[in-house]
Coordinates of C-alpha atoms in Angstrom, one line a residue:
X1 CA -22.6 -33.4 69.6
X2 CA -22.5 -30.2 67.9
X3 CA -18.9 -29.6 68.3
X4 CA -18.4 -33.1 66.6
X5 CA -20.7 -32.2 63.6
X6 CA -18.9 -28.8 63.1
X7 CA -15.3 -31.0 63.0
X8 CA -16.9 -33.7 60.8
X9 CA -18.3 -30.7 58.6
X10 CA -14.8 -29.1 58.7
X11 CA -13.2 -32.5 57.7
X12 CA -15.3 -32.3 53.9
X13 CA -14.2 -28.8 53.3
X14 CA -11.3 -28.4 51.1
X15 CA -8.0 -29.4 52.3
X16 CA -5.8 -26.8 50.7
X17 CA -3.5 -29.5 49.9
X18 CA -2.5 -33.1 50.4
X19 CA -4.9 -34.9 47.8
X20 CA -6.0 -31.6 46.2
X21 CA -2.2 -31.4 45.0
X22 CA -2.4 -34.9 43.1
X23 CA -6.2 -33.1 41.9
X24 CA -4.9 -30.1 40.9
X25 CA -1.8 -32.0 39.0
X26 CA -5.0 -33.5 37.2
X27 CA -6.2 -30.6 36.1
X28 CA -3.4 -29.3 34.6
X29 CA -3.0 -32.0 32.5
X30 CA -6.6 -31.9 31.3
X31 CA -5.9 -28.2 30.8
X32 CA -3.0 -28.9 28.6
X33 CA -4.6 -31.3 26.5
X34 CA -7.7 -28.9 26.2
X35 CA -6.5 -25.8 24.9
X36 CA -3.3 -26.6 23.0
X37 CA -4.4 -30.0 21.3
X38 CA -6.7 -27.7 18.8
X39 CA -3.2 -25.7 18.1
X40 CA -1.1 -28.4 17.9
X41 CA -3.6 -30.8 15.2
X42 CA -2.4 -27.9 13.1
X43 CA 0.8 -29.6 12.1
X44 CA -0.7 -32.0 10.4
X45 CA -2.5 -29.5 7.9
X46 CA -0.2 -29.5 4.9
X47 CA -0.4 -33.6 4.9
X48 CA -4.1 -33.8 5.3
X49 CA -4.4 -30.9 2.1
X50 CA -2.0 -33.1 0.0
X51 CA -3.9 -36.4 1.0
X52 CA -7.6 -34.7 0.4
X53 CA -6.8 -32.9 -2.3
X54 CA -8.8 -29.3 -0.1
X55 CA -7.4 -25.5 1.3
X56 CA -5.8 -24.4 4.5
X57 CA -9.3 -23.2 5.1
X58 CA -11.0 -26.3 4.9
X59 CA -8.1 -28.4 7.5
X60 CA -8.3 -25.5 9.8
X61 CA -12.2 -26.0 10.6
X62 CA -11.0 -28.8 12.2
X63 CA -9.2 -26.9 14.9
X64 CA -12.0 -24.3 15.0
X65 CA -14.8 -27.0 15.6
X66 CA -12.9 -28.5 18.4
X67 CA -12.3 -24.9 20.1
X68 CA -16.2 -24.3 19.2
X69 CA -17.2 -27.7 20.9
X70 CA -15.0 -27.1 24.5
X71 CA -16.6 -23.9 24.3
X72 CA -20.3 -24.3 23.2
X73 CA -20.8 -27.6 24.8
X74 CA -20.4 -26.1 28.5
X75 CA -24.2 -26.5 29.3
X76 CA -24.1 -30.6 28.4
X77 CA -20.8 -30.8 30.4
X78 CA -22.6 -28.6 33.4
X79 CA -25.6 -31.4 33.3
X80 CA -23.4 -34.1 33.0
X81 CA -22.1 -33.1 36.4
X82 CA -24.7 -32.0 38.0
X83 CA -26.6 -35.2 37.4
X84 CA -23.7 -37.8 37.5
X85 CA -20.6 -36.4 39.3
X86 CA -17.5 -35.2 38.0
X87 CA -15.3 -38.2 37.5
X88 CA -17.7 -40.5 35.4
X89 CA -18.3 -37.3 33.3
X90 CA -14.2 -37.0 32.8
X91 CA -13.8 -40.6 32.1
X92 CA -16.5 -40.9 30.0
X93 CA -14.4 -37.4 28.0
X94 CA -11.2 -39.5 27.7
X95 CA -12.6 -42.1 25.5
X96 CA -14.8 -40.3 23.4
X97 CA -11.1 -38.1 22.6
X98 CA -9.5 -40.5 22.2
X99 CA -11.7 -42.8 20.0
X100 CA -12.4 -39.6 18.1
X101 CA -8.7 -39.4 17.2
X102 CA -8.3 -43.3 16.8
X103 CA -11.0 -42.7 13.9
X104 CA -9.7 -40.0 12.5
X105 CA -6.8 -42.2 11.7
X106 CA -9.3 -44.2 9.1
X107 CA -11.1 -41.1 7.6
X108 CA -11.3 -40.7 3.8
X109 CA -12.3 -37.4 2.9
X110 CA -12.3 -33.9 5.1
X111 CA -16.1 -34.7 6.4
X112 CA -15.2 -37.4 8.3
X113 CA -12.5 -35.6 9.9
X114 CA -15.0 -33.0 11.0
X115 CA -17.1 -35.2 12.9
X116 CA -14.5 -37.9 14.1
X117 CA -11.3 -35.2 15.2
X118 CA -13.4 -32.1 15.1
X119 CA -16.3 -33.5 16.9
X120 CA -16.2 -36.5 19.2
X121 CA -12.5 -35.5 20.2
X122 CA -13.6 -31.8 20.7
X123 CA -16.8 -32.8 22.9
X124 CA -14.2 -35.6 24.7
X125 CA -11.8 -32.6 25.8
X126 CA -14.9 -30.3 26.8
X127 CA -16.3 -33.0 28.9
X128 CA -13.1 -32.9 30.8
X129 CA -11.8 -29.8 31.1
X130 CA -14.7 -28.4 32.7
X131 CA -15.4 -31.5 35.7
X132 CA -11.5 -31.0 36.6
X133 CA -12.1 -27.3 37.0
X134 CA -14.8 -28.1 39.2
X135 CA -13.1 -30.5 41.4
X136 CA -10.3 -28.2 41.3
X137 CA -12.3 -25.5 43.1
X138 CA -13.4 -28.2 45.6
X139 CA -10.1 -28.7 47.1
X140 CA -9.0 -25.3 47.3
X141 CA -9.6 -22.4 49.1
X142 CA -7.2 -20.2 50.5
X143 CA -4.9 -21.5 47.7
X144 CA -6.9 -21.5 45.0
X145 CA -5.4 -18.5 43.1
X146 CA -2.4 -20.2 43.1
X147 CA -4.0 -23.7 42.2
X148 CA -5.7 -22.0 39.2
X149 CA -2.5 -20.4 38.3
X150 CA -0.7 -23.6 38.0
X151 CA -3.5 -25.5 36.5
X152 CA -3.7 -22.6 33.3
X153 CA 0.0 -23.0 33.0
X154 CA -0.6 -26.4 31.4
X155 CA -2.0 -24.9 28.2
X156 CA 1.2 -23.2 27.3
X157 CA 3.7 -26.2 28.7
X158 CA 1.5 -28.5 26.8
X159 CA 1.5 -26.3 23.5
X160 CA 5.2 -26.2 23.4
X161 CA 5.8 -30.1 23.8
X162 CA 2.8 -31.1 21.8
X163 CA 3.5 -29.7 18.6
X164 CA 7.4 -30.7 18.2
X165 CA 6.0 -34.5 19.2
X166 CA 3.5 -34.1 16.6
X167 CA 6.3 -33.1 13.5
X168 CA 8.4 -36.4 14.8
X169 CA 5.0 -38.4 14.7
X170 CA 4.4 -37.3 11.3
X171 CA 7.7 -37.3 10.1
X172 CA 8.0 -41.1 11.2
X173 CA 4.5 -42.8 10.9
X174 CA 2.3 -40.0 8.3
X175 CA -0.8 -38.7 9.8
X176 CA -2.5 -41.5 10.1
X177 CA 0.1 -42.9 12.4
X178 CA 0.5 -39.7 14.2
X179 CA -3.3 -39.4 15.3
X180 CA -3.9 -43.1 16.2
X181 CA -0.6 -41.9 19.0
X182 CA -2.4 -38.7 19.7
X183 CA -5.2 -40.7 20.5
X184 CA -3.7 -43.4 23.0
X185 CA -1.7 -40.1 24.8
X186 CA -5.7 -38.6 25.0
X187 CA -6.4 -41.9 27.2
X188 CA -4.4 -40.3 29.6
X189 CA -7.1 -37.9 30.5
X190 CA -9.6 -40.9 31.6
X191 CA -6.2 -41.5 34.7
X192 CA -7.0 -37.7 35.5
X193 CA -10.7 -38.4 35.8
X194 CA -9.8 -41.5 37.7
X195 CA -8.3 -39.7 40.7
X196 CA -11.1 -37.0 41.3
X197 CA -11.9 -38.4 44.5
X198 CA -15.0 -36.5 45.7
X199 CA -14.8 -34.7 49.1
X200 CA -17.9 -35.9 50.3
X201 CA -17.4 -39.5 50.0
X202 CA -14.0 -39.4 52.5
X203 CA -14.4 -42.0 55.2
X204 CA -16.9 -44.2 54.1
X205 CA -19.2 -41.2 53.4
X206 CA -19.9 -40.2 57.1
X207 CA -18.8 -36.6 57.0
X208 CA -21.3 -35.7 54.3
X209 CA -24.1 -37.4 56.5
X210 CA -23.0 -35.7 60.1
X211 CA -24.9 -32.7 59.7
X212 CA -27.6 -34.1 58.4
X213 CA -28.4 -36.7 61.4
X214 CA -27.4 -34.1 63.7
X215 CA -30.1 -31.6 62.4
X216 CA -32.4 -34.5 62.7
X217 CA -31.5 -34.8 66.4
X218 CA -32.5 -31.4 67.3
X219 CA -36.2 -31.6 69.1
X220 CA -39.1 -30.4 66.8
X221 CA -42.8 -30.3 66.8
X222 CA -43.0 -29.7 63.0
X223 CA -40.2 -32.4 62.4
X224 CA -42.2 -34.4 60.0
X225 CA -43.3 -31.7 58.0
X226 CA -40.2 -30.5 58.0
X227 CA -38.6 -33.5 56.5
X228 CA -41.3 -33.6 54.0
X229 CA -39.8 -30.3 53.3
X230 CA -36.8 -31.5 52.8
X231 CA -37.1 -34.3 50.7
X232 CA -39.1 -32.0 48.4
X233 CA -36.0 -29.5 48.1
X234 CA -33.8 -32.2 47.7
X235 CA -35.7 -34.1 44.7
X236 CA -35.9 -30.6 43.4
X237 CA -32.1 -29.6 43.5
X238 CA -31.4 -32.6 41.9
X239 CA -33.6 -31.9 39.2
X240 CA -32.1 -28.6 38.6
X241 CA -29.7 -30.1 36.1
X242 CA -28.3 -26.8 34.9
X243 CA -29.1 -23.8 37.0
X244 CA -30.2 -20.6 34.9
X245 CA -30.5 -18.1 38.1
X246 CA -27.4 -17.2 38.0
X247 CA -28.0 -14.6 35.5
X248 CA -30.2 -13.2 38.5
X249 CA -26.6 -12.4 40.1
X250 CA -25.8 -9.1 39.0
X251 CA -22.1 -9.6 39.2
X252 CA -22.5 -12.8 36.3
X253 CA -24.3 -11.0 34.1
X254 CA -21.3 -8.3 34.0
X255 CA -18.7 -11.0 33.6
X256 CA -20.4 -12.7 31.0
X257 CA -21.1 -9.2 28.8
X258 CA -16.9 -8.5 29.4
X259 CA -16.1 -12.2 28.5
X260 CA -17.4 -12.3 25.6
X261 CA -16.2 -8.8 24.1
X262 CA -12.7 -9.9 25.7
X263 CA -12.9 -13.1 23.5
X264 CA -13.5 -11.4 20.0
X265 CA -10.2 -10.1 20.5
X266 CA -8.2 -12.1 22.6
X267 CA -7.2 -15.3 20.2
X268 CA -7.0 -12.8 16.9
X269 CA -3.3 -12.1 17.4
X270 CA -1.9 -15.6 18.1
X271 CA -3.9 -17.4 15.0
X272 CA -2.7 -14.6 12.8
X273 CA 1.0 -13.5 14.1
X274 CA 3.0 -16.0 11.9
X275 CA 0.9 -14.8 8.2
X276 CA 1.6 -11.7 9.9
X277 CA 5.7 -12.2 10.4
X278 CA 6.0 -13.9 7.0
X279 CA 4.8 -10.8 5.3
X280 CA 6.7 -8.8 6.5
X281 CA 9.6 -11.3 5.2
X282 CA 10.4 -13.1 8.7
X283 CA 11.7 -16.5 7.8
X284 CA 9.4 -19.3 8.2
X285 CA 11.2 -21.0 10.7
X286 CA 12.0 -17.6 12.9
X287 CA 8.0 -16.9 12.4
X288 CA 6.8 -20.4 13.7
X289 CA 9.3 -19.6 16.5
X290 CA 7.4 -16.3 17.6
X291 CA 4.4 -18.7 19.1
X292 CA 6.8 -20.4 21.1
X293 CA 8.0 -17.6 23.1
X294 CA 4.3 -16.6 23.7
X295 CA 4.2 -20.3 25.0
X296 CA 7.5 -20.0 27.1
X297 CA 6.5 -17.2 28.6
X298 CA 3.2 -17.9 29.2
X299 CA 4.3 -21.0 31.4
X300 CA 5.9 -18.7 34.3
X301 CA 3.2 -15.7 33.9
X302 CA -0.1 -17.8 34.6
X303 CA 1.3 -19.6 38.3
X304 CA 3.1 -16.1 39.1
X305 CA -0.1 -14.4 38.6
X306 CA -1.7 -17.4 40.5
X307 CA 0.4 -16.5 43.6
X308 CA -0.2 -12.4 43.3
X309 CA -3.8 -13.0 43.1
X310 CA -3.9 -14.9 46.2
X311 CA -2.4 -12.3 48.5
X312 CA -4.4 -11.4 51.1
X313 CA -5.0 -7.6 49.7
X314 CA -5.6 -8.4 46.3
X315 CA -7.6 -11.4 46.1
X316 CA -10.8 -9.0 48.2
X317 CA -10.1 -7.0 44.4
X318 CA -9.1 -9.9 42.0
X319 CA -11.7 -8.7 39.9
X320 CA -9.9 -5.6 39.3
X321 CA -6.7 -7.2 38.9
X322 CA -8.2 -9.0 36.0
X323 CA -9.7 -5.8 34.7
X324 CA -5.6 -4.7 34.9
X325 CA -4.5 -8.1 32.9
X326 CA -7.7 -7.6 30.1
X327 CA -6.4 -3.4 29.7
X328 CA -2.2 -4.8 29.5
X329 CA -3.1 -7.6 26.7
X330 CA -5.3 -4.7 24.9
X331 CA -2.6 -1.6 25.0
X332 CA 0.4 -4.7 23.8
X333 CA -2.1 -5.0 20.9
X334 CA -2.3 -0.9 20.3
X335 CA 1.5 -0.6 20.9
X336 CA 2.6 -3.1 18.7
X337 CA 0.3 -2.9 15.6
X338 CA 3.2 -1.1 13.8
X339 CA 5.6 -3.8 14.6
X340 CA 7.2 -4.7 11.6
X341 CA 11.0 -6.1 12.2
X342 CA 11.3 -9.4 13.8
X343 CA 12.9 -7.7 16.5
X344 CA 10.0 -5.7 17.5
X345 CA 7.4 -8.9 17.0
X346 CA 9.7 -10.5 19.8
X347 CA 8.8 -7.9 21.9
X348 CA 5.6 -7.7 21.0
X349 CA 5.2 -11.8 22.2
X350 CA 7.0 -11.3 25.4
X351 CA 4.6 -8.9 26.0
X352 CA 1.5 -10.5 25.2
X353 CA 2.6 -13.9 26.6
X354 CA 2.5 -12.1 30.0
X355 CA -0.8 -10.5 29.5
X356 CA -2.2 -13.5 28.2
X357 CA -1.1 -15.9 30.5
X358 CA -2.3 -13.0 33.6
X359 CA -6.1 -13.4 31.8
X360 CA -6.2 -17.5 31.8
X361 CA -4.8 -17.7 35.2
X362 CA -7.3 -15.1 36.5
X363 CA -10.7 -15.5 34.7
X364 CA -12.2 -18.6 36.2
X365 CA -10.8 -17.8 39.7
X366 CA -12.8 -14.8 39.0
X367 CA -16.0 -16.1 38.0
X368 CA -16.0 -18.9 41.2
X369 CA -15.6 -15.5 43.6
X370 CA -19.0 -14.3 41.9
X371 CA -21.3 -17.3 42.1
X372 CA -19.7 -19.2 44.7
X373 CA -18.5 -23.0 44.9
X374 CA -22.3 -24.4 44.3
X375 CA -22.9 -22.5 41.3
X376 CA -19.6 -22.7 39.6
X377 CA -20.7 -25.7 37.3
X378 CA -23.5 -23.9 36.0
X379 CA -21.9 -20.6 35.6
X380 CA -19.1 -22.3 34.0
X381 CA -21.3 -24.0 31.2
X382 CA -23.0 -21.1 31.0
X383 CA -20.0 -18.8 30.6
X384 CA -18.2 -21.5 28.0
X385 CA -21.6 -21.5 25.6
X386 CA -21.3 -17.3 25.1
X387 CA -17.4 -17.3 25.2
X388 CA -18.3 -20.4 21.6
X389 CA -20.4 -17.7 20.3
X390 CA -17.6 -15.1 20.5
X391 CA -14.8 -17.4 19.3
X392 CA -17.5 -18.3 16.1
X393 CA -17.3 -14.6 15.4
X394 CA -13.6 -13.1 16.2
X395 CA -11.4 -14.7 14.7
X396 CA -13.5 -14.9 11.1
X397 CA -14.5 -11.5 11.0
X398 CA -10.7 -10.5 11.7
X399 CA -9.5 -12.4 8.2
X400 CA -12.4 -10.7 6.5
X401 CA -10.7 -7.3 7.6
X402 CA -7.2 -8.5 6.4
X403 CA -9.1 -9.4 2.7
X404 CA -10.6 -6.1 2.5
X405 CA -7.9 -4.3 3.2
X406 CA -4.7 -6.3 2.7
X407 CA -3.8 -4.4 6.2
X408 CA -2.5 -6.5 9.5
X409 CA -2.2 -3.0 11.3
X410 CA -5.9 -3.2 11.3
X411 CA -6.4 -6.4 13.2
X412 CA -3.7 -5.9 16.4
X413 CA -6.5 -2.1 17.0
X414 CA -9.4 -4.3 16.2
X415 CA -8.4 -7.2 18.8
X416 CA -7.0 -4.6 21.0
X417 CA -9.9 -2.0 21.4
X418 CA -12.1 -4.8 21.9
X419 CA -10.1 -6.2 24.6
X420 CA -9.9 -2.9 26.2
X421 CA -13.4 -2.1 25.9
X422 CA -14.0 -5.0 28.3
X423 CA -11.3 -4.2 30.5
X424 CA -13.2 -0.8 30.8
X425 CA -17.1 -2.8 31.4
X426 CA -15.6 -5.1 33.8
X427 CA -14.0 -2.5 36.3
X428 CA -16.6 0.3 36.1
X429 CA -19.1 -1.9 36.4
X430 CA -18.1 -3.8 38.9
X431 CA -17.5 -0.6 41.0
X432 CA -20.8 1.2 39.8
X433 CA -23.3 -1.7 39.2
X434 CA -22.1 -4.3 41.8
X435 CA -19.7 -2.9 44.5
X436 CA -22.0 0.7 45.3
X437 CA -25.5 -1.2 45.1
X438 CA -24.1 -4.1 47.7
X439 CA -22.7 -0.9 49.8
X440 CA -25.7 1.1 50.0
X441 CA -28.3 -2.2 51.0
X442 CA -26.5 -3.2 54.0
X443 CA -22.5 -2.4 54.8
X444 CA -22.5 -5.6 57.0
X445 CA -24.6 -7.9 55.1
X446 CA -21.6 -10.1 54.0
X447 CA -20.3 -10.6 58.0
X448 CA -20.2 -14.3 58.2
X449 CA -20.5 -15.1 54.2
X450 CA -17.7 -17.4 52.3
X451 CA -14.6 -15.5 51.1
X452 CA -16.4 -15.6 47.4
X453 CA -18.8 -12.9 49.1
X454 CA -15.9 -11.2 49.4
X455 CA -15.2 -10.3 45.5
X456 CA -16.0 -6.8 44.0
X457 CA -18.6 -8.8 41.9
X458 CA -20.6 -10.4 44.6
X459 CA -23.7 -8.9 44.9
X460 CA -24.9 -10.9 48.0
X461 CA -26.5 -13.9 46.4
X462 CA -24.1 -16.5 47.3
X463 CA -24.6 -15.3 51.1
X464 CA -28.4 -15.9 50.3
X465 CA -28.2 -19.4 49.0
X466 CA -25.9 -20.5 51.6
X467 CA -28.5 -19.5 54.0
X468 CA -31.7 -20.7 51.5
X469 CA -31.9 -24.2 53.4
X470 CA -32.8 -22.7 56.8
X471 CA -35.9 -21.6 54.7
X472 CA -37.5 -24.6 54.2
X473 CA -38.1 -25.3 58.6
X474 CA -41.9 -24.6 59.1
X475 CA -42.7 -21.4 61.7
X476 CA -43.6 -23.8 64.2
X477 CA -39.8 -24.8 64.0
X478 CA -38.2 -21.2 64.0
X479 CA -40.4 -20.4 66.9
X480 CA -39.2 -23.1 69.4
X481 CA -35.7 -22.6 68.1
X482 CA -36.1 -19.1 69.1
X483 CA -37.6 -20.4 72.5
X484 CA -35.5 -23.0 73.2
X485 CA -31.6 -21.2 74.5
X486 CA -29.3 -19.8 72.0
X487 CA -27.5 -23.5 72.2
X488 CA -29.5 -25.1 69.4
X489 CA -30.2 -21.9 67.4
X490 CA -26.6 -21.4 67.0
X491 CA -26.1 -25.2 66.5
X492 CA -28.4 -25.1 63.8
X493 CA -27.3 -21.9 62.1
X494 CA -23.8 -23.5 61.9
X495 CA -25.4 -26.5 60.6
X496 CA -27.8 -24.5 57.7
X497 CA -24.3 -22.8 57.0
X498 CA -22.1 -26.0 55.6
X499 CA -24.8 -26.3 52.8
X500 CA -24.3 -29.7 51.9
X501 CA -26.4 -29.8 49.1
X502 CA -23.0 -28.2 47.7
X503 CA -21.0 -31.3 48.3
X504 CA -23.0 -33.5 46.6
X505 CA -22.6 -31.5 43.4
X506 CA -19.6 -32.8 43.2

């Protein structure tokens, strides 16, 4: 009987593959959409100033309140989930982008763009980007570097088709045409949400329940108390809608202080490259061009990166190897602030495109080796809320520098020091704070943890709530178990360690 739970309990872990493939082609849709539909709205910006009679300032808040609502409405999406599952959440994202689009089409005046385009299609692409990352991490394990690889390399694929679609749309049908299409291609994000299939409900549901009725058939003189016990946890996980002790994990708390540092700096270059380029008397058409070989080579750095990060001596230091990605983007920055030939700024992209795309690919397989699987959609919210803060702040406080100074030199040491400065935090902390703390309390606390225990940032608390349920048997329990033959103890143990309160968060 135990053998058969621990097979029925290895059938709901991830697969590695065979549906997690159609999953992970899923997610790197919704990642597409997410990140480079704010961009790519920006082609419509000279037709919507004509038409409203208002600045380039005023049409790019629409942009910026879509990057602020995928970032600062992480916490609703991580509740959303928690409470309801992952593929209601994503369909429910689909429409509410694309009727926010389909609206925008009827607006009359720039305020109604903010809430219909800016808003509702900004909180529609939040609500899915962060599920399909979720359900991403559910389905892989020993490939998940490589699955978050190729799921990041949709942002840059989808940036580069995107915006030529949206100059043929416009040119053909206006704006108004071109966002009503917009919005029927966002309906293709509810077909993504459509095929998260969640593990635990594979055959029926039976694998999720195994370990359960097997723990119930293990003899027990407190067994009634102990399921008392466990109803009580259970009403109160699922209460938990959004799960703040993860700032009690040492190893989040340093990710989230080098996040958002890393994101005052890291978008600065891209928004402001081409303003850059044409002052220095690049042609508009060669300037426009110097995003898209950021884009192009962004597509082939992220998966790469993906695959490195999942060989079997670097993924025990992936944090590190993002702390390498965060200090290459920062030094392109330095290097090239006295770029001034078009020449040089082409070097200067192929550069950053391969730093950039070696910090998306990295940074959330980083941040699922700290809390662990169970945590991820909290952390994730959590994370996405700070980075909004950041994004609020960088990129306007970057153009006030360019005002004051009528210098673009400033900016690329501005963006880059900061992105340096986090490079810096992140390693030495992780090696000071995290790494010699875990190493002094117990060298062989981790034996038997999940491979996210096995990141420089795990301090040991993901090994602790793995083992939290076996906490809640009464003494009277741990005592015959300890009587009875190492048989049931170990069965047990085995049992406590699938956690399956983890499988139903998803």
């Amino acid at each position: 009987m135990g053998a058969r739970g621990r097979r029925a309990a290895a059938a709901a872990g991830p697969p590695d593959g065979g549906w997690g493939w159609v999953v992970l082609l899923s997610c790197f849709v919704v990642t597409g959409f997410s990140y480079a539909f704010p961009k790519a709205v920006s082609v419509y910006f000279k037709e919507l100033m004509k038409d409203f009679g208002v600045g380039y300032s005023d049409t790019a808040w629409i942009s910026s309140i879509m990057l602020a609502m995928l970032y600062g409405t992480g916490p609703v999406s991580s509740i959303l989930v928690n409470r309801f599952g992952c593929r209601p959440v994503m369909l429910l994202g689909g429409l509410l982008a694309s009727a926010g689009m389909v609206a925008a089409s009827f607006t009359t005046n720039i305020i109604q763009l903010y809430l219909s385009a800016g808003v509702l299609t900004g909180l529609g692409l939040a609500l899915n980007f962060q599920p399909s990352l979720i359900m991403l991490g559910s389905y892989f394990d020993k490939r998940r570097p490589l699955a978050n690889g190729l799921a990041a390399a949709g942002s840059p694929v989808f940036l580069t088709a995107l915006s030529p679609l949206g100059q043929v749309l416009l040119d053909r049908y206006g704006w108004r045409g071109g966002f009503l299409i917009m919005g029927g291609l966002l309906l293709n994000c509810c077909t993504c949400g459509a095929v998260m299939r969640p593990l635990g409900r594979r055959g029926g549901g039976r694998e999720g329940a195994a370990p359960q009725e097997l723990k119930e058939m293990l003899p027990s003189k407190g067994g009634a108390e102990g399921g008392r016990a466990g109803k009580r946890s259970d009403r109160k996980s699922r209460r938990k809608l959004l799960d703040f002790s993860v700032f009690r994990n040492r190893g989040f708390v340093v990710y989230a202080v080098a996040k958002f540092v890393t994101v005052l700096g890291l978008f600065v270059p891209p928004i402001l490259l081409v303003n850059y380029a044409k002052d220095q008397g690049v042609p508009d058409r060669e300037a426009a061009f110097l995003l898209s070989i950021i884009g192009f080579i962004d597509i082939f750095a992220r998966p790469t990166c993906g695959v490195i990060a999942g060989l079997r001596w670097v993924r025990p230091r992936v944090a590190y190897f993002f702390s390498l990605a965060l200090l290459f983007n920062g030094l392109t920055d330095v290097c090239s602030a006295r770029a001034t030939d078009y020449r040089g700024l082409v070097v200067f992209c192929v550069f950053f495109g391969v730093s950039y795309g070696m910090v998306g690919a990295l940074q959330f397989e980083v941040l699922m080796g700290i809390v662990g699987s169970s945590a991820f959609p909290s952390a994730l919210g959590l994370v996405l809320l700070i980075e909004a803060v950041a994004v609020l702040i960088g990129p306007p406080s970057a153009g006030r520098l360019v005002d004051a100074f009528n210098n673009y030199e400033l900016i690329f040491y501005m963006a880059g020091g900061e992105v340096i400065a986090a490079a810096v935090i992140l390693s030495v902390a992780s090696y000071c704070c995290v790494g010699r703390g875990q190493r002094s309390r117990d060298p062989a606390k981790g034996a038997g943890t999940d491979r996210e225990a096995d990141s420089p940032l795990a301090d040991g608390n993901n090994a602790h709530r793995n083992h939290s349920s076996s906490e809640l048997a009464p003494p009277s329990r741990q005592e015959d178990l300890a009587q009875g033959g190492g048989a049931l103890r170990e069965e047990e143990m085995g049992l406590n360690m699938e956690c399956p309160v983890q499988r139903e968060s998803f």
